[in-house]
Coordinates of C-alpha atoms and ligand atoms in Angstrom, one line a residue:
M1 CA 12.0 -7.5 -14.7
P2 CA 11.1 -4.6 -11.7
V3 CA 13.8 -3.7 -9.2
A4 CA 11.4 -5.2 -6.7
L5 CA 11.2 -8.0 -8.1
V6 CA 15.0 -9.2 -8.5
L7 CA 14.6 -8.1 -5.1
L8 CA 12.9 -10.5 -3.4
L9 CA 14.8 -13.3 -5.9
A10 CA 17.8 -12.5 -4.8
L11 CA 16.4 -12.7 -0.9
S12 CA 14.9 -16.3 -1.6
S13 CA 18.2 -17.4 -2.7
V14 CA 19.8 -15.5 0.3
I15 CA 17.3 -17.8 2.9
L16 CA 17.9 -21.4 0.8
I17 CA 21.3 -21.0 1.3
N18 CA 21.1 -20.5 5.4
G19 CA 20.5 -23.2 5.8
R20 CA 17.3 -24.7 4.6
S21 CA 17.0 -27.8 2.3
Y22 CA 14.8 -27.2 0.5
G23 CA 14.3 -24.2 -1.6
I24 CA 10.2 -23.0 -1.9
G25 CA 10.9 -19.9 -3.0
N26 CA 8.7 -16.8 -1.7
V27 CA 5.0 -17.9 -4.1
C28 CA 3.7 -15.3 -2.4
D29 CA 5.7 -12.8 -1.9
L30 CA 6.3 -11.9 -5.3
G31 CA 2.7 -10.0 -5.6
R32 CA 1.3 -10.4 -8.5
R33 CA -0.8 -8.1 -9.8
P34 CA -3.7 -8.9 -12.8
N35 CA -2.7 -7.5 -16.0
E36 CA -5.2 -4.3 -16.7
R37 CA -7.3 -4.8 -20.1
P38 CA -8.1 -2.4 -21.8
H39 CA -11.0 -3.9 -23.5
S40 CA -13.6 -4.0 -21.2
V41 CA -17.3 -6.4 -22.7
K42 CA -20.7 -6.9 -19.8
I43 CA -22.3 -10.3 -19.4
T44 CA -25.6 -8.2 -20.6
D45 CA -24.4 -7.3 -23.8
F46 CA -24.7 -10.8 -24.6
G47 CA -28.5 -11.6 -24.1
A48 CA -28.1 -12.1 -20.4
V49 CA -30.4 -11.7 -17.5
G50 CA -29.8 -12.1 -14.8
D51 CA -33.6 -12.9 -12.6
G52 CA -31.9 -16.6 -11.3
E53 CA -33.9 -18.3 -14.5
T54 CA -32.8 -18.4 -16.8
L55 CA -29.9 -20.1 -18.8
N56 CA -26.9 -17.4 -19.9
T57 CA -25.0 -20.7 -20.7
I58 CA -25.4 -19.9 -24.4
A59 CA -24.8 -15.7 -23.5
F60 CA -22.4 -16.7 -21.3
Q61 CA -19.9 -19.2 -23.9
N62 CA -20.6 -16.6 -27.0
A63 CA -19.3 -14.4 -24.4
V64 CA -16.3 -16.0 -24.4
F65 CA -16.1 -16.4 -28.2
Y66 CA -15.7 -12.8 -28.5
L67 CA -13.2 -12.4 -25.8
K68 CA -11.1 -13.9 -27.4
S69 CA -11.1 -12.5 -30.4
F70 CA -8.4 -9.5 -27.7
A71 CA -5.9 -12.4 -27.2
D72 CA -3.2 -10.8 -28.8
K73 CA -4.5 -6.9 -27.7
G74 CA -4.3 -6.7 -24.0
G75 CA -6.5 -8.9 -23.0
A76 CA -10.4 -8.0 -21.6
Q77 CA -12.8 -8.3 -19.4
L78 CA -16.5 -9.7 -18.6
Y79 CA -17.6 -7.9 -15.9
V80 CA -20.5 -9.7 -14.4
P81 CA -23.3 -6.9 -12.7
P82 CA -25.5 -7.5 -9.9
G83 CA -27.9 -10.3 -10.8
R84 CA -28.5 -13.6 -10.2
W85 CA -27.1 -15.2 -13.6
L86 CA -28.2 -18.6 -13.9
T87 CA -25.2 -21.2 -15.8
G88 CA -24.7 -24.3 -17.1
S89 CA -20.2 -25.1 -17.3
F90 CA -18.2 -22.4 -19.4
N91 CA -15.3 -22.2 -20.7
L92 CA -12.6 -18.7 -20.2
T93 CA -8.8 -17.9 -23.2
S94 CA -6.2 -16.6 -22.1
H95 CA -5.6 -13.0 -21.2
L96 CA -9.3 -13.0 -19.5
T97 CA -9.9 -11.1 -16.2
L98 CA -13.7 -12.2 -15.5
F99 CA -14.8 -9.3 -13.0
L100 CA -17.9 -10.1 -10.5
E101 CA -19.5 -7.0 -9.3
K102 CA -20.5 -6.8 -6.0
D103 CA -24.7 -9.4 -5.4
A104 CA -23.4 -10.1 -8.7
V105 CA -23.8 -13.6 -8.5
I106 CA -23.5 -17.1 -10.9
L107 CA -25.3 -19.9 -9.8
A108 CA -24.7 -23.5 -11.6
S109 CA -27.6 -24.9 -12.9
Q110 CA -29.1 -28.5 -11.0
D111 CA -29.8 -30.8 -14.6
P112 CA -26.8 -32.6 -15.7
S113 CA -27.7 -32.0 -18.9
H114 CA -26.1 -28.5 -19.0
W115 CA -23.1 -29.4 -17.4
Q116 CA -20.2 -30.5 -20.6
V117 CA -18.9 -33.3 -20.0
A118 CA -15.3 -34.6 -20.1
D119 CA -13.2 -37.5 -20.2
A120 CA -10.9 -38.2 -16.6
L121 CA -7.0 -37.2 -16.0
P122 CA -4.6 -38.5 -17.3
S123 CA -3.1 -38.5 -13.8
Y124 CA -6.6 -40.0 -11.7
G125 CA -7.0 -42.4 -14.9
R126 CA -10.9 -41.9 -13.8
G127 CA -13.1 -40.1 -12.0
I128 CA -12.7 -39.5 -8.1
D129 CA -16.6 -40.5 -7.2
L130 CA -16.6 -42.6 -10.4
P131 CA -14.9 -44.8 -12.7
G132 CA -15.4 -43.1 -16.1
K133 CA -16.5 -40.0 -17.5
R134 CA -16.6 -36.8 -15.1
Y135 CA -18.1 -33.5 -14.9
M136 CA -16.7 -30.5 -16.4
S137 CA -16.6 -28.1 -13.7
L138 CA -18.8 -25.0 -14.6
I139 CA -16.1 -22.9 -14.7
N140 CA -13.2 -24.4 -16.7
G141 CA -9.7 -23.1 -18.1
D142 CA -8.0 -25.6 -20.4
T143 CA -4.1 -25.3 -21.3
L144 CA -4.9 -21.7 -20.9
H145 CA -2.1 -18.8 -19.6
D146 CA -2.9 -14.8 -17.8
V147 CA -6.5 -15.8 -16.9
V148 CA -7.8 -13.3 -13.4
V149 CA -11.1 -14.7 -11.3
T150 CA -12.4 -11.8 -9.8
G151 CA -14.6 -9.5 -8.5
D152 CA -16.4 -7.0 -5.5
N153 CA -16.8 -10.2 -3.3
G154 CA -19.1 -10.8 -6.1
T155 CA -20.4 -15.2 -5.8
I156 CA -20.0 -17.7 -7.8
D157 CA -22.9 -20.7 -6.1
G158 CA -22.1 -24.6 -7.2
Q159 CA -26.4 -25.2 -5.2
G160 CA -24.3 -28.2 -4.4
L161 CA -27.0 -30.0 -2.8
V162 CA -28.3 -32.3 -5.8
W163 CA -25.4 -33.6 -6.5
W164 CA -24.4 -34.5 -3.1
D165 CA -27.7 -36.5 -3.4
R166 CA -26.7 -37.8 -6.2
F167 CA -23.7 -39.0 -4.3
N168 CA -25.5 -40.3 -1.6
S169 CA -27.7 -41.9 -2.8
H170 CA -25.4 -43.2 -6.1
S171 CA -27.6 -41.5 -8.2
L172 CA -24.5 -39.6 -10.1
E173 CA -24.0 -40.8 -14.0
Y174 CA -20.2 -39.1 -14.0
S175 CA -17.5 -37.9 -10.9
R176 CA -19.3 -34.8 -10.3
P177 CA -18.3 -31.2 -11.2
H178 CA -15.6 -29.0 -9.5
L179 CA -17.2 -24.3 -8.9
V180 CA -13.7 -23.6 -10.8
E181 CA -10.5 -25.7 -12.7
F182 CA -8.5 -24.9 -13.8
V183 CA -5.8 -27.3 -16.1
S184 CA -2.2 -27.5 -17.5
S185 CA -2.4 -23.2 -17.0
G186 CA -0.7 -21.1 -16.6
N187 CA -1.0 -17.2 -14.3
V188 CA -3.4 -18.1 -12.9
I189 CA -5.7 -15.2 -9.7
V190 CA -8.1 -15.8 -7.9
S191 CA -9.4 -13.5 -5.7
N192 CA -12.1 -11.0 -3.8
L193 CA -15.0 -13.8 -5.0
T194 CA -17.1 -15.8 -2.5
F195 CA -17.7 -19.5 -3.9
L196 CA -20.3 -20.7 -2.0
N197 CA -21.5 -25.4 -1.9
A198 CA -19.3 -26.7 -4.4
P199 CA -20.9 -30.1 -5.7
A200 CA -17.2 -31.1 -5.2
Y201 CA -13.8 -28.6 -5.1
T202 CA -14.7 -25.0 -5.1
I203 CA -10.9 -24.5 -6.6
H204 CA -9.2 -26.8 -9.0
S205 CA -5.8 -27.0 -9.9
V206 CA -4.4 -29.7 -11.7
Y207 CA -1.6 -29.9 -14.2
C208 CA -0.4 -25.6 -13.3
S209 CA 2.4 -23.4 -12.5
N210 CA 1.7 -20.4 -10.7
L211 CA -1.5 -20.6 -9.1
Y212 CA -2.1 -16.8 -6.6
I213 CA -5.3 -17.5 -4.9
H214 CA -5.8 -15.0 -2.6
R215 CA -9.3 -13.0 0.0
V216 CA -11.4 -15.6 -1.3
T217 CA -14.8 -17.3 0.9
A218 CA -15.8 -20.5 0.2
N219 CA -18.5 -21.7 2.3
T220 CA -20.5 -25.5 2.2
S221 CA -22.1 -27.6 4.3
P222 CA -20.5 -28.8 7.2
E223 CA -22.4 -32.4 5.8
S224 CA -21.8 -31.9 2.2
P225 CA -20.0 -34.8 1.6
Y226 CA -15.9 -35.1 0.5
T227 CA -16.6 -30.9 -0.4
I228 CA -13.0 -29.7 -0.6
G229 CA -12.4 -26.7 -1.2
I230 CA -9.0 -25.4 -3.1
V231 CA -6.8 -28.4 -4.4
P232 CA -3.8 -28.1 -6.0
D233 CA -3.1 -31.0 -8.1
S234 CA -0.3 -31.0 -9.8
S235 CA 1.1 -27.6 -9.9
E236 CA 3.7 -25.7 -8.7
N237 CA 4.6 -22.5 -7.4
V238 CA 1.0 -22.4 -6.4
C239 CA -0.4 -19.5 -3.6
I240 CA -3.1 -19.5 -1.1
Q241 CA -3.3 -17.2 1.5
D242 CA -5.8 -14.3 3.1
S243 CA -8.3 -16.5 2.5
S244 CA -11.7 -18.4 4.8
I245 CA -12.9 -22.3 3.8
N246 CA -14.9 -24.2 5.8
M247 CA -15.9 -27.7 4.4
G248 CA -17.9 -30.7 4.7
Y249 CA -14.5 -32.5 4.2
D250 CA -11.0 -30.9 3.6
A251 CA -10.4 -27.1 3.6
I252 CA -7.2 -27.2 1.3
S253 CA -5.7 -30.6 -0.6
L254 CA -2.5 -30.8 -2.0
K255 CA -2.3 -34.1 -5.1
S256 CA -1.2 -35.4 -7.1
G257 CA -3.1 -38.0 -9.0
W258 CA -3.2 -41.3 -8.1
D259 CA -1.5 -44.9 -7.9
E260 CA -0.2 -46.4 -12.0
Y261 CA -1.3 -43.8 -12.9
G262 CA -0.8 -41.3 -10.9
I263 CA 3.2 -42.7 -11.0
S264 CA 2.9 -42.7 -14.6
Y265 CA 2.1 -39.3 -15.2
A266 CA 4.8 -38.4 -12.2
R267 CA 4.0 -34.9 -12.5
P268 CA 4.9 -33.5 -9.1
T269 CA 2.6 -31.0 -6.6
A270 CA 5.3 -28.4 -5.4
N271 CA 6.6 -25.4 -3.2
V272 CA 3.4 -24.2 -2.6
Q273 CA 2.9 -21.4 0.3
I274 CA 0.2 -21.4 2.4
R275 CA -0.2 -18.3 4.2
N276 CA -2.9 -16.5 6.3
V277 CA -5.8 -18.8 5.9
Y278 CA -9.1 -19.7 8.2
L279 CA -10.6 -23.1 7.6
G280 CA -12.6 -26.1 9.4
A281 CA -13.3 -29.0 8.4
A282 CA -16.7 -30.8 9.2
S283 CA -15.4 -34.5 8.2
G284 CA -12.2 -34.2 7.2
S285 CA -9.1 -32.2 7.7
S286 CA -7.7 -28.4 7.1
I287 CA -5.3 -29.6 5.1
S288 CA -4.6 -32.5 3.6
F289 CA -1.8 -34.6 2.0
G290 CA -2.8 -37.0 -0.5
S291 CA -3.9 -38.9 -0.6
E292 CA -3.2 -38.8 -3.9
M293 CA 0.2 -38.1 -4.1
S294 CA 2.0 -41.0 -7.2
G295 CA 2.8 -37.6 -7.9
G296 CA 4.6 -36.5 -5.2
I297 CA 4.2 -33.1 -2.9
S298 CA 6.7 -31.6 -1.7
D299 CA 8.6 -28.3 -0.8
I300 CA 5.3 -26.9 1.1
E301 CA 4.9 -23.9 3.4
V302 CA 2.5 -23.9 5.7
S303 CA 2.6 -20.9 8.1
D304 CA -0.4 -18.4 10.1
V305 CA -3.4 -20.6 9.8
H306 CA -5.8 -20.8 12.1
I307 CA -8.1 -24.6 12.1
H308 CA -11.0 -25.1 14.1
N309 CA -14.3 -27.4 14.3
S310 CA -12.2 -29.9 11.6
L311 CA -12.2 -33.9 13.2
S312 CA -8.7 -33.5 11.7
G313 CA -6.5 -30.5 12.2
I314 CA -3.3 -31.5 9.9
A315 CA -3.1 -34.7 7.5
F316 CA -0.6 -37.0 6.1
R317 CA -2.6 -40.1 3.9
T318 CA -1.0 -42.5 1.9
T319 CA -1.9 -46.4 0.8
N320 CA 1.6 -48.8 -0.7
G321 CA 0.3 -49.1 -4.4
R322 CA 0.4 -45.6 -4.2
G323 CA 4.2 -44.3 -4.8
G324 CA 5.0 -41.4 -5.7
Y325 CA 6.2 -39.4 -1.9
I326 CA 5.4 -36.4 0.2
K327 CA 8.1 -35.0 1.8
E328 CA 9.4 -31.1 3.0
I329 CA 6.7 -30.4 3.9
D330 CA 8.0 -27.1 7.0
I331 CA 4.2 -26.7 8.7
S332 CA 4.3 -23.6 11.3
N333 CA 1.8 -20.4 13.6
I334 CA -0.7 -22.9 13.4
H335 CA -3.3 -22.3 16.0
M336 CA -6.5 -24.5 16.7
V337 CA -9.6 -25.3 18.4
N338 CA -12.1 -27.9 18.4
I339 CA -10.4 -30.6 16.8
G340 CA -10.5 -34.5 16.9
T341 CA -6.9 -35.0 16.6
A342 CA -4.9 -32.8 15.6
F343 CA -2.1 -34.4 13.6
L344 CA -3.0 -37.1 11.9
A345 CA -1.4 -39.8 9.2
N346 CA -2.2 -42.3 7.7
G347 CA -0.1 -44.4 5.4
S348 CA -3.3 -47.1 5.3
F349 CA -5.3 -44.1 3.6
G350 CA -8.0 -44.6 0.7
T351 CA -8.8 -47.4 -2.6
H352 CA -7.1 -47.7 -5.5
P353 CA -8.8 -46.5 -8.7
D354 CA -8.8 -50.4 -10.3
S355 CA -7.0 -53.7 -9.9
G356 CA -4.2 -52.3 -12.2
F357 CA -2.3 -50.7 -9.7
D358 CA 1.1 -51.9 -7.9
A359 CA 1.2 -52.7 -4.6
N360 CA 4.6 -52.2 -4.2
A361 CA 5.1 -49.7 -4.9
F362 CA 5.4 -48.5 -1.7
P363 CA 5.5 -44.3 -1.3
L364 CA 7.8 -42.2 1.2
V365 CA 6.9 -39.9 3.6
S366 CA 10.1 -37.9 5.0
H367 CA 11.1 -34.4 6.4
I368 CA 8.1 -33.6 7.6
R369 CA 8.0 -30.8 10.4
L370 CA 5.0 -29.0 12.2
H371 CA 6.7 -26.7 15.0
D372 CA 5.1 -24.0 17.1
I373 CA 1.6 -24.5 17.5
V374 CA -0.8 -24.0 19.9
G375 CA -3.6 -26.2 20.1
E376 CA -7.0 -25.7 22.4
N377 CA -9.8 -28.0 23.4
I378 CA -7.9 -31.1 21.4
S379 CA -9.9 -34.8 21.5
T380 CA -6.2 -36.2 20.1
A381 CA -2.9 -35.1 20.1
G382 CA -1.7 -36.6 17.2
Y383 CA -1.9 -40.8 14.6
F384 CA 1.6 -41.7 13.4
F385 CA 0.9 -44.4 11.1
G386 CA 3.5 -45.5 9.3
T387 CA 3.3 -49.8 7.5
E388 CA 6.6 -52.0 8.5
E389 CA 6.9 -52.0 4.0
S390 CA 7.1 -47.3 4.3
P391 CA 8.0 -45.8 8.0
F392 CA 7.7 -42.2 7.8
T393 CA 10.8 -40.7 9.3
S394 CA 12.1 -38.0 9.9
I395 CA 9.0 -36.5 11.4
F396 CA 10.2 -33.2 13.5
L397 CA 7.9 -32.0 16.3
S398 CA 8.8 -28.6 18.7
N399 CA 7.0 -26.0 20.8
I400 CA 3.8 -28.2 20.3
S401 CA 1.0 -27.1 23.8
L402 CA -2.4 -28.9 23.1
S403 CA -4.5 -28.8 26.0
I404 CA -6.6 -32.4 25.5
K405 CA -10.2 -32.0 26.8
N406 CA -10.7 -35.1 29.0
S407 CA -7.4 -36.6 29.8
D408 CA -7.4 -38.3 32.3
S409 CA -3.9 -40.6 30.3
P410 CA -2.0 -37.9 28.4
A411 CA -0.1 -41.1 27.1
D412 CA -2.8 -42.6 25.3
S413 CA -2.9 -38.7 23.1
W414 CA -0.4 -39.6 20.8
Q415 CA -0.2 -43.4 19.3
C416 CA 2.5 -44.5 17.0
S417 CA 3.4 -47.5 14.7
Y418 CA 6.3 -47.5 12.1
V419 CA 8.0 -44.3 11.9
D420 CA 11.2 -42.1 14.0
G421 CA 11.7 -38.6 14.1
S422 CA 12.3 -36.0 17.0
S423 CA 11.2 -33.0 19.3
E424 CA 11.5 -30.5 21.2
S425 CA 9.2 -28.3 23.8
V426 CA 5.6 -30.7 22.8
V427 CA 2.7 -30.7 25.1
P428 CA 1.2 -33.9 25.3
E429 CA 4.9 -35.9 26.0
P430 CA 4.2 -37.4 22.4
C431 CA 5.3 -41.3 21.5
P432 CA 8.3 -42.6 22.4
E433 CA 9.6 -42.9 18.2
L434 CA 9.2 -39.6 18.2
K435 CA 11.0 -38.0 21.4
S436 CA 14.2 -38.7 20.2
F437 CA 16.3 -35.1 19.4
D438 CA 18.5 -35.2 16.2
S439 CA 20.1 -31.9 16.7
S440 CA 21.5 -32.3 12.1
Y441 CA 18.1 -32.3 11.7
G442 CA 15.4 -30.6 14.2
R443 CA 18.2 -27.1 14.9
A444 CA 19.8 -26.7 12.0
E445 CA 17.0 -26.6 9.2
A446 CA 14.9 -24.5 12.4
L447 CA 16.9 -21.5 11.1
Ligands
LIG501 C1 -14.4 -26.2 -23.7 O1 -12.9 -26.8 -23.6 C2 -13.3 -28.0 -23.3 C3 -11.4 -28.8 -23.4 O2 -11.0 -28.3 -21.9 C4 -13.6 -28.0 -25.3 O3 -14.1 -29.8 -24.6 C5 -15.1 -28.0 -24.9 O4 -15.5 -28.0 -26.3 C6 -15.4 -27.1 -24.8 N1 -16.7 -25.9 -25.8 C7 -16.7 -25.0 -25.7 C8 -18.6 -25.0 -25.3 O5 -15.6 -24.2 -25.9
LIG502 C1 -17.4 -11.2 1.4 O1 -19.1 -11.8 1.5 C2 -19.3 -12.7 2.5 C3 -20.9 -13.3 2.1 O2 -21.5 -13.2 1.2 C4 -19.1 -12.8 3.5 O3 -18.6 -13.7 5.1 C5 -17.4 -11.9 3.3 O4 -17.1 -11.2 5.2 C6 -17.0 -11.0 2.6 N1 -15.8 -11.1 2.2 C7 -15.0 -10.0 1.7 C8 -13.3 -9.7 2.4 O5 -16.2 -8.4 1.5
LIG503 C1 -8.9 -7.4 -4.8 O1 -10.0 -6.2 -3.3 C2 -8.4 -6.1 -3.1 C3 -8.6 -5.1 -1.8 O2 -9.4 -4.4 -2.5 C4 -6.7 -5.4 -3.8 O3 -5.9 -4.3 -3.5 C5 -6.4 -6.6 -5.0 O4 -6.6 -5.4 -6.5 C6 -8.5 -7.1 -5.4 N1 -8.0 -7.6 -6.7 C7 -8.0 -8.2 -7.3 C8 -7.6 -8.4 -8.2 O5 -8.7 -7.3 -8.8
LIG504 C1 -14.2 -28.9 21.4 O1 -15.4 -29.3 20.9 C2 -15.3 -30.5 20.3 C3 -15.1 -31.4 18.9 O2 -13.9 -31.5 18.9 C4 -17.2 -29.2 19.5 O3 -17.9 -30.2 20.2 C5 -17.3 -29.4 21.4 O4 -18.0 -27.8 21.6 C6 -16.0 -27.9 21.7 N1 -15.9 -27.5 23.0 C7 -16.0 -26.7 23.6 C8 -16.3 -26.5 25.4 O5 -15.6 -25.8 23.4
LIG505 C1 -6.2 -44.8 8.2 O1 -7.5 -45.2 7.2 C2 -8.3 -46.2 7.2 C3 -8.1 -46.5 6.3 O2 -9.1 -45.7 5.9 C4 -9.4 -46.0 8.9 O3 -9.3 -47.7 8.6 C5 -7.9 -46.4 9.8 O4 -9.3 -46.3 11.2 C6 -7.9 -44.7 9.1 N1 -7.0 -44.3 10.8 C7 -6.6 -43.4 11.7 C8 -5.7 -43.9 13.0 O5 -7.8 -43.1 11.4
LIG506 C1 6.0 -21.5 19.9 O1 4.9 -21.3 19.2 C2 4.1 -20.1 20.0 C3 2.6 -20.0 18.6 O2 2.3 -21.7 18.9 C4 4.6 -18.9 19.5 O3 3.8 -17.5 19.6 C5 6.4 -19.1 20.1 O4 7.1 -17.2 20.0 C6 6.6 -20.1 19.7 N1 7.9 -19.7 20.9 C7 9.9 -20.2 20.3 C8 10.7 -20.2 22.2 O5 9.3 -19.7 19.4

């Protein structure tokens, strides 16, 4: 193990001993470097044509199939030169680097017959948009190890407009595909790329560990229905940093499965660090937790985030029947501009996958710290609505200053029910449920 890595691991345990009750390692500081690949091939070697019209699915599939044979020889790179490379969905393989040159654009086919179809994920029991199967993502990694998707700011364009229309007009055959998805994979890097127009999610990692996403730009139109940027889902050790994401719905959403399916699959999202990102979320939230959180979400650290033009800034969503938990969340150094609701915690949010959910599976939302936050042009400071059966507990707010627009009565700017917590130096003054200052929670952990 390199000396620097040993030092970092040692440092992160010192931080743990010094007062944190939870163990967010320095996932971003491990500085994962992409492995050099001794072999490289070009997509044109497999007959691909970059004219924006020729369908290149077979070329991508054949290239990846060929490169499988290099897995035990140090891996290989698939190089995509400048051009517009139309394709349907294809799979990646282990020890592969997919590299998109500057001005290389991978364009997703808009014809559903060019997309593979897959079974629902076990932690969801059905597709997100519709019961039953789902389209596989444009670029898939299933049970892989050591994969890099990168470039010199090349582009992956999902051409999602047709999918958004099919969603809106209820004419989808299966749930919409994502742009890039990794399932049950480890040691994955996604970097130095621009992602446009995802049909649904832009980057989805599910049942994964050690995922490093940096220097990505991801955009969809503000009108696109329920499009989400990055979704760490039942995944652990995830770093997202130095990125810019502007989505129709949520920019970054942490999830872990849906009701009875997520509860029985029991795979949490844990140990996620989000740093130095610029986020916008037209009709959802720039950072959201849930609402699918039945496998649990914990040990999440979010810092140095700029949030703009979003319906809500930071959202916690769940509902009775979900089970699971959202806990040990630390959010700091946030700058918000032009936001509807800065903090929105809703314990009665979202629907159930089917009638088989357990109405007595109450979610736990606890130990959430929001601190060192400034907001400009905010409409509403915060809603914290737990439920009688599962109140939100130990919510800690500190050093928060929000300038509320058109506020005749800033007192209305917070609304709370079934929540308890504490606060210090918060403007405007929060609701009484969050006012008491509990030093045992606040100060000890503010280290
Ligand atoms: C892609 O991987 C999936 C498993 O995730 C598999 O079912 C499918 O057959 C693969 N497709 C190709 C073209 O290899
Ligand atoms: C990458 O390209 C997009 C436009 O395609 C641009 O908005 C973004 O700033 C570029 N990122 C970098 C790091 O050059
Ligand atoms: C991404 O770009 C940065 C800056 O050019 C470079 O340091 C880094 O190695 C690149 N990442 C990958 C995976 O190529
Ligand atoms: C304030 O934010 C709202 C969105 O919440 C936006 O429509 C409006 O233009 C912003 N006002 C200014 C002065 O930027
Ligand atoms: C909470 O979610 C429910 C269901 O989606 C919705 O009706 C309600 O308005 C939400 N509450 C807030 C404060 O957004
Ligand atoms: C309060 O938060 C701001 C960032 O929003 C930070 O610059 C400032 O240092 C914090 N103040 C204290 C006393 O921690």
